[in-house]
Amino acid sequence: MIVVNVDVMLAKRKMSSGELAQRIGITQANLSILKTNKAKAIRFSTLEAICRELKCQPGDILEFCEDEDSPFNRD
Amino acid sequence: MYDKYKSSIVSIIATFIFAALVIAGCVLLPFLIKIYMGDAYLTDIGRKIALYICLYICGAFSLLISYLLLRLLFNIRKNVVFDRANVKYARYISWCCFAVCAAFFALGFFVTFSFVISFAAAFIGLIVRVSKNLLNEAVDIKEENDLTV
């Protein structure tokens, strides 16, 4: 499964979730979906905005983990 | 002019009328059977009992279908459309249609004409089932859309 490490980068940059949500133009609820790994997809525009604001690469935010319980492995 | 609010009201009223007709049909069943089939046809006691059991079972399932349709319609009015609950209701409705189909199929061994009604019920059940599959896919797409950030 793909794990989203936005909270780790937020801690590194000492930025709050609300501030990031405001800067990238998404709601806090959507950012929460991303942080809790409930998201099924992420738009390139959102990823670009997060990378721009957190000054990082997509690989710093997204991580692949071997996990049999992944919803994509169940099908 | 088409108005979706009025359309749903018409559907709700029609469902209530349908349910009322089913109840009236169940209450007046002995008279209705006498009018439509006549006394001479029902001299065979086995056939008579089978007919009553089948029609009352179908009445019960028809009332259940009416209830499920009302739940669906009220959900639509609350703007809860692409929801797992609606898929569940549609699935129950198709099962009810297949149950009616089975009841009329069994009655077919006593009253041959009921095979036709059994076929019709199965066909309606199939249509509802396909609609349910369609709704299920739509719910999946909506969920994916909602969880795309």
mmCIF file of N, CA, C and O in Angstrom, chain A residues 26 30 38-43 46, chain B residues 84 140 143-149:
data_model
loop_
_atom_site.group_PDB
_atom_site.id
_atom_site.type_symbol
_atom_site.label_atom_id
_atom_site.label_comp_id
_atom_site.label_asym_id
_atom_site.label_seq_id
_atom_site.Cartn_x
_atom_site.Cartn_y
_atom_site.Cartn_z
ATOM 1 N N ILE A 26 -7.018 23.310 -0.221
ATOM 2 C CA ILE A 26 -7.969 22.201 -0.012
ATOM 3 C C ILE A 26 -8.552 22.326 1.398
ATOM 4 O O ILE A 26 -7.993 23.061 2.238
ATOM 5 N N ASN A 30 -10.312 17.245 3.708
ATOM 6 C CA ASN A 30 -9.607 16.507 2.654
ATOM 7 C C ASN A 30 -8.159 16.225 3.049
ATOM 8 O O ASN A 30 -7.637 15.162 2.749
ATOM 9 N N LYS A 38 -6.734 7.420 4.103
ATOM 10 C CA LYS A 38 -8.040 6.959 3.608
ATOM 11 C C LYS A 38 -8.211 7.304 2.132
ATOM 12 O O LYS A 38 -9.117 6.804 1.475
ATOM 13 N N ALA A 39 -7.348 8.171 1.626
ATOM 14 C CA ALA A 39 -7.487 8.633 0.229
ATOM 15 C C ALA A 39 -7.254 7.494 -0.748
ATOM 16 O O ALA A 39 -6.416 6.618 -0.511
ATOM 17 N N LYS A 40 -8.057 7.473 -1.808
ATOM 18 C CA LYS A 40 -7.882 6.457 -2.848
ATOM 19 C C LYS A 40 -7.041 6.988 -3.997
ATOM 20 O O LYS A 40 -6.513 6.209 -4.781
ATOM 21 N N ALA A 41 -6.986 8.320 -4.141
ATOM 22 C CA ALA A 41 -6.182 8.913 -5.216
ATOM 23 C C ALA A 41 -5.796 10.319 -4.809
ATOM 24 O O ALA A 41 -6.441 10.940 -3.962
ATOM 25 N N ILE A 42 -4.716 10.798 -5.424
ATOM 26 C CA ILE A 42 -4.289 12.178 -5.187
ATOM 27 C C ILE A 42 -4.024 12.834 -6.543
ATOM 28 O O ILE A 42 -3.388 12.226 -7.411
ATOM 29 N N ARG A 43 -4.564 14.028 -6.716
ATOM 30 C CA ARG A 43 -4.372 14.727 -7.992
ATOM 31 C C ARG A 43 -2.929 15.241 -8.085
ATOM 32 O O ARG A 43 -2.345 15.609 -7.057
ATOM 33 N N THR A 46 -2.646 18.648 -6.547
ATOM 34 C CA THR A 46 -2.565 18.672 -5.078
ATOM 35 C C THR A 46 -1.148 18.296 -4.633
ATOM 36 O O THR A 46 -0.565 18.947 -3.759
ATOM 37 N N ARG B 84 -24.800 3.047 -0.023
ATOM 38 C CA ARG B 84 -24.850 1.584 0.135
ATOM 39 C C ARG B 84 -26.233 1.114 0.600
ATOM 40 O O ARG B 84 -26.669 0.029 0.231
ATOM 41 N N ASP B 140 -19.514 2.986 -5.971
ATOM 42 C CA ASP B 140 -18.050 2.801 -5.961
ATOM 43 C C ASP B 140 -17.344 4.006 -6.567
ATOM 44 O O ASP B 140 -16.354 4.507 -6.016
ATOM 45 N N GLU B 143 -17.572 6.989 -4.227
ATOM 46 C CA GLU B 143 -16.666 6.851 -3.085
ATOM 47 C C GLU B 143 -15.234 7.187 -3.493
ATOM 48 O O GLU B 143 -14.519 7.868 -2.774
ATOM 49 N N GLU B 144 -14.853 6.684 -4.677
ATOM 50 C CA GLU B 144 -13.500 6.953 -5.168
ATOM 51 C C GLU B 144 -13.301 8.449 -5.426
ATOM 52 O O GLU B 144 -12.262 9.017 -5.110
ATOM 53 N N ASN B 145 -14.354 9.047 -5.984
ATOM 54 C CA ASN B 145 -14.313 10.483 -6.265
ATOM 55 C C ASN B 145 -14.210 11.298 -4.976
ATOM 56 O O ASN B 145 -13.458 12.264 -4.897
ATOM 57 N N ASP B 146 -14.993 10.870 -3.952
ATOM 58 C CA ASP B 146 -14.978 11.577 -2.671
ATOM 59 C C ASP B 146 -13.616 11.463 -1.987
ATOM 60 O O ASP B 146 -13.223 12.345 -1.226
ATOM 61 N N LEU B 147 -12.944 10.321 -2.227
ATOM 62 C CA LEU B 147 -11.662 10.088 -1.555
ATOM 63 C C LEU B 147 -10.473 10.445 -2.442
ATOM 64 O O LEU B 147 -9.368 9.991 -2.220
ATOM 65 N N THR B 148 -10.726 11.237 -3.474
ATOM 66 C CA THR B 148 -9.630 11.763 -4.284
ATOM 67 C C THR B 148 -9.356 13.187 -3.818
ATOM 68 O O THR B 148 -10.261 14.020 -3.813
ATOM 69 N N VAL B 149 -8.125 13.405 -3.360
ATOM 70 C CA VAL B 149 -7.791 14.718 -2.790
ATOM 71 C C VAL B 149 -7.040 15.555 -3.830
ATOM 72 O O VAL B 149 -6.129 15.070 -4.458
#
